[in-house]
CSV table of C-alpha atoms in Angstrom, one decimal:
chain,number,residue,atom,x,y,z
A,333,MET,CA,-9.8,3.9,22.4
A,334,SER,CA,-6.6,3.3,22.6
A,335,ASN,CA,-4.3,6.1,22.5
A,336,ALA,CA,-2.3,4.8,19.0
A,337,LEU,CA,-5.8,4.9,17.5
A,338,THR,CA,-6.9,8.4,18.7
A,339,GLN,CA,-3.6,9.6,17.4
A,340,TYR,CA,-4.5,8.9,13.8
A,341,ILE,CA,-8.0,9.3,14.1
A,342,GLY,CA,-7.2,13.3,14.7
A,343,LEU,CA,-4.7,13.2,12.2
A,344,PHE,CA,-7.1,12.5,9.9
A,345,GLU,CA,-9.6,14.7,10.8
A,346,GLN,CA,-7.3,17.7,10.9
A,347,ASN,CA,-6.1,17.0,7.6
A,348,HIS,CA,-9.5,14.8,5.7
A,349,GLU,CA,-8.6,17.5,2.4
A,350,THR,CA,-4.8,17.0,2.3
A,351,VAL,CA,-5.1,13.2,2.6
A,352,CYS,CA,-7.9,12.9,-0.2
A,353,ALA,CA,-6.3,15.9,-2.1
A,354,ASN,CA,-3.1,13.2,-2.5
A,355,SER,CA,-5.3,10.2,-2.6
A,356,ALA,CA,-8.4,9.0,-5.7
A,357,GLY,CA,-10.9,7.4,-6.8
A,358,LYS,CA,-11.7,4.5,-4.4
A,359,LEU,CA,-9.2,4.6,-1.6
A,360,ASN,CA,-10.8,8.0,-0.9
A,361,THR,CA,-14.6,6.7,-0.4
A,362,LEU,CA,-14.1,4.1,2.2
A,363,ARG,CA,-12.7,6.3,4.2
A,364,ASP,CA,-16.1,7.4,5.9
A,365,GLU,CA,-16.3,3.9,6.3
A,366,ALA,CA,-13.2,3.1,7.8
A,367,LEU,CA,-13.3,6.2,10.2
A,368,ALA,CA,-16.8,4.8,11.5
A,369,GLN,CA,-15.4,0.8,12.5
A,370,LEU,CA,-12.6,3.2,14.2
A,371,ARG,CA,-14.6,5.3,16.6
A,372,ASP,CA,-15.5,1.6,18.7
A,373,ALA,CA,-12.4,-0.4,17.9
A,374,HIS,CA,-9.0,-0.7,19.6
A,375,LEU,CA,-6.2,-2.5,17.8
A,376,PRO,CA,-5.1,-6.1,18.9
A,377,ASP,CA,-2.8,-5.9,22.2
A,378,LYS,CA,-1.6,-9.1,24.2
A,379,ASN,CA,-4.7,-9.9,25.6
A,380,CYS,CA,-6.1,-10.3,22.1
A,381,GLU,CA,-5.9,-13.9,20.7
A,382,GLY,CA,-3.2,-14.5,18.2
A,383,PHE,CA,-1.3,-11.5,19.4
A,384,GLU,CA,0.0,-13.0,23.2
A,385,LYS,CA,3.5,-11.8,22.1
A,386,THR,CA,2.8,-8.3,19.6
A,387,SER,CA,0.8,-6.0,20.3
A,388,ILE,CA,0.0,-4.0,17.5
A,389,ASP,CA,-1.4,-1.2,19.4
A,390,GLU,CA,2.2,-0.6,21.5
A,391,MET,CA,3.8,-0.5,17.6
A,392,PHE,CA,1.3,2.3,16.4
A,393,SER,CA,1.8,4.3,19.6
A,394,PRO,CA,4.7,6.1,18.6
A,395,ASP,CA,3.9,9.2,16.4
A,396,TYR,CA,6.1,7.8,13.3
A,397,GLY,CA,5.4,11.1,11.6
A,398,VAL,CA,3.0,9.8,9.0
A,399,ASN,CA,4.0,12.1,5.3
A,400,ILE,CA,0.0,12.8,4.3
A,401,SER,CA,1.3,16.2,2.2
A,402,ARG,CA,3.2,13.4,0.6
A,403,VAL,CA,6.4,15.6,0.9
A,404,ASN,CA,8.8,14.5,-1.6
A,405,ILE,CA,11.7,11.9,-0.6
A,406,PRO,CA,14.3,11.3,-3.3
A,407,VAL,CA,15.0,7.7,-3.6
A,408,ASP,CA,16.9,6.3,-6.4
A,409,VAL,CA,15.3,2.9,-6.8
A,410,ALA,CA,18.0,1.3,-9.5
A,411,ALA,CA,20.8,1.8,-6.6
A,412,SER,CA,19.1,0.8,-4.1
A,413,PHE,CA,17.5,-2.9,-4.9
A,414,LYS,CA,19.0,-4.3,-7.7
A,415,CYS,CA,19.2,-8.0,-9.2
A,416,ASP,CA,22.5,-9.6,-9.8
A,417,VAL,CA,21.3,-12.8,-10.9
A,418,PRO,CA,22.9,-13.0,-14.4
A,419,SER,CA,20.8,-14.2,-17.2
A,420,LEU,CA,17.3,-13.2,-14.9
A,421,SER,CA,15.5,-10.6,-16.0
A,422,THR,CA,13.4,-7.9,-13.4
A,423,LEU,CA,11.1,-5.8,-13.6
A,424,LEU,CA,11.6,-3.8,-10.5
A,425,GLY,CA,9.4,-1.4,-8.3
A,426,LEU,CA,9.0,-0.3,-4.7
A,427,VAL,CA,6.8,0.7,-2.2
A,428,ILE,CA,8.6,3.3,0.1
A,429,ASN,CA,5.9,3.8,3.3
A,430,ASP,CA,2.8,4.1,1.0
A,431,SER,CA,4.5,5.6,-2.7
A,432,PHE,CA,5.0,3.4,-5.5
A,433,HIS,CA,8.5,4.1,-6.7
A,434,PRO,CA,8.9,2.2,-10.3
A,435,THR,CA,12.5,2.1,-12.6
A,436,SER,CA,12.8,3.8,-15.5
A,437,LYS,CA,12.6,0.7,-17.4
A,438,LEU,CA,9.4,-0.9,-16.0
A,439,GLU,CA,6.5,0.6,-17.8
A,440,SER,CA,8.2,0.1,-21.4
A,441,LYS,CA,9.2,-3.6,-20.4
A,442,LEU,CA,5.6,-4.5,-19.4
A,443,PRO,CA,3.7,-6.8,-21.6
A,444,GLU,CA,0.8,-4.9,-23.2
A,445,GLY,CA,-2.1,-4.9,-20.8
A,446,VAL,CA,0.0,-5.4,-17.9
A,447,PHE,CA,-0.4,-2.8,-15.1
A,448,PHE,CA,2.7,-2.5,-12.3
A,449,GLY,CA,2.0,1.0,-10.5
A,450,SER,CA,0.9,3.1,-8.4
A,451,LEU,CA,-2.6,2.3,-7.0
A,452,LYS,CA,-3.4,6.4,-7.0
A,453,ARG,CA,-2.5,6.2,-10.5
A,454,ALA,CA,-4.8,2.7,-11.0
A,455,ALA,CA,-7.5,4.5,-9.3
A,456,SER,CA,-7.5,7.0,-11.9
A,457,GLU,CA,-6.7,5.1,-15.3
A,458,LEU,CA,-8.2,2.1,-14.4
A,459,PRO,CA,-11.2,2.6,-12.1
A,460,GLU,CA,-12.9,-0.6,-13.0
A,461,ILE,CA,-10.3,-2.7,-11.7
A,462,VAL,CA,-9.7,-0.9,-8.3
A,463,ASN,CA,-13.3,0.0,-8.0
A,464,ARG,CA,-14.2,-4.1,-7.9
A,465,TYR,CA,-11.3,-5.0,-5.9
A,466,TYR,CA,-10.0,-2.8,-3.4
A,467,GLY,CA,-11.3,-2.6,0.2
A,468,GLU,CA,-12.7,-6.0,-1.2
A,469,ILE,CA,-10.9,-8.6,0.8
A,470,ALA,CA,-9.7,-7.9,4.2
A,471,PRO,CA,-12.2,-7.2,6.8
A,472,MET,CA,-13.3,-3.3,7.6
A,473,GLY,CA,-14.4,-4.5,11.0
A,474,GLU,CA,-10.9,-5.6,11.7
A,475,ALA,CA,-8.9,-2.5,12.4
A,476,SER,CA,-5.5,-2.6,12.0
A,477,VAL,CA,-7.4,-2.7,8.5
A,478,ALA,CA,-9.9,0.5,9.2
A,479,LEU,CA,-6.9,2.1,10.2
A,480,ASN,CA,-4.6,1.5,6.9
A,481,THR,CA,-8.0,2.0,4.8
A,482,LEU,CA,-8.5,5.5,6.3
A,483,LEU,CA,-4.7,6.7,5.6
A,484,ALA,CA,-3.7,4.5,2.7
A,485,GLN,CA,-3.0,7.5,-0.5
A,486,ASP,CA,-1.0,4.6,-2.6
A,487,GLY,CA,-0.1,1.7,-2.4
A,488,VAL,CA,1.0,-0.8,-5.8
A,489,LEU,CA,-1.2,-2.4,-7.7
A,490,ILE,CA,-0.3,-5.3,-10.1
A,491,TYR,CA,-3.0,-6.3,-13.0
A,492,VAL,CA,-2.2,-9.3,-15.5
A,493,PRO,CA,-5.8,-9.5,-17.8
A,494,VAL,CA,-7.1,-13.0,-17.8
A,495,GLU,CA,-6.8,-13.8,-21.4
A,496,LEU,CA,-3.3,-12.7,-21.1
A,497,ARG,CA,-0.4,-15.8,-22.3
A,498,PHE,CA,3.5,-15.0,-21.8
A,499,SER,CA,5.7,-15.8,-23.6
A,500,VAL,CA,8.0,-16.7,-20.9
A,501,ARG,CA,7.9,-17.7,-17.1
A,502,CYS,CA,6.7,-14.8,-14.5
A,503,SER,CA,7.2,-15.1,-11.2
A,504,LEU,CA,6.7,-12.4,-8.0
A,505,SER,CA,8.7,-11.7,-5.5
A,506,ILE,CA,7.8,-9.5,-2.2
A,507,SER,CA,11.0,-8.6,-0.3
A,508,PHE,CA,10.7,-7.4,3.6
A,509,ARG,CA,13.7,-5.2,3.5
A,510,ARG,CA,13.7,-2.4,6.3
A,511,LEU,CA,10.4,-1.9,8.3
A,512,PHE,CA,7.6,0.4,5.5
A,513,HIS,CA,10.4,-0.7,2.5
A,514,TRP,CA,8.3,-3.2,0.0
A,515,PRO,CA,10.1,-3.8,-2.6
A,516,LEU,CA,8.6,-5.9,-5.6
A,517,SER,CA,10.5,-7.3,-8.5
A,518,VAL,CA,8.2,-9.1,-11.3
A,519,VAL,CA,10.3,-11.7,-13.0
A,520,CYS,CA,9.9,-12.8,-16.0
């Protein structure tokens, strides 16, 4: 097992209660399976097909100081990211590390029935949706997926009911502006 996996497994085992206390529902129920998958796993390195130029193991080896205690990092979303396109209405939410930060007007401007917010909050408020989809697409047998599942405490969920019809066109824009910052804009 690589040093990267060893350090993250150790971090989880020493802080299991803290990780779970700062998360919710299905995010917590998959942690034991993720930990079991990681016991004999290795992260892709340059010897793995498809990763000849990138070593995920090397990328994850430094101690990045994972914020498992959820120490508040003040973020002014509106000041950090905004859309300056004239006559374009946008709703903005920002994911920093794995914490969702909405702008102040986000929830009040969403159409009824649409959820655009914290995955942790959704696990409590919309458990039937989160339980149905979380952990179902990415294969847990991949070490990077299992590692993310082991340590994820939050994230973002965008849910639009099938029967909902918008009166205006909507599109989703995901921008990677800096490492670990994921601004998400919904344009309606």
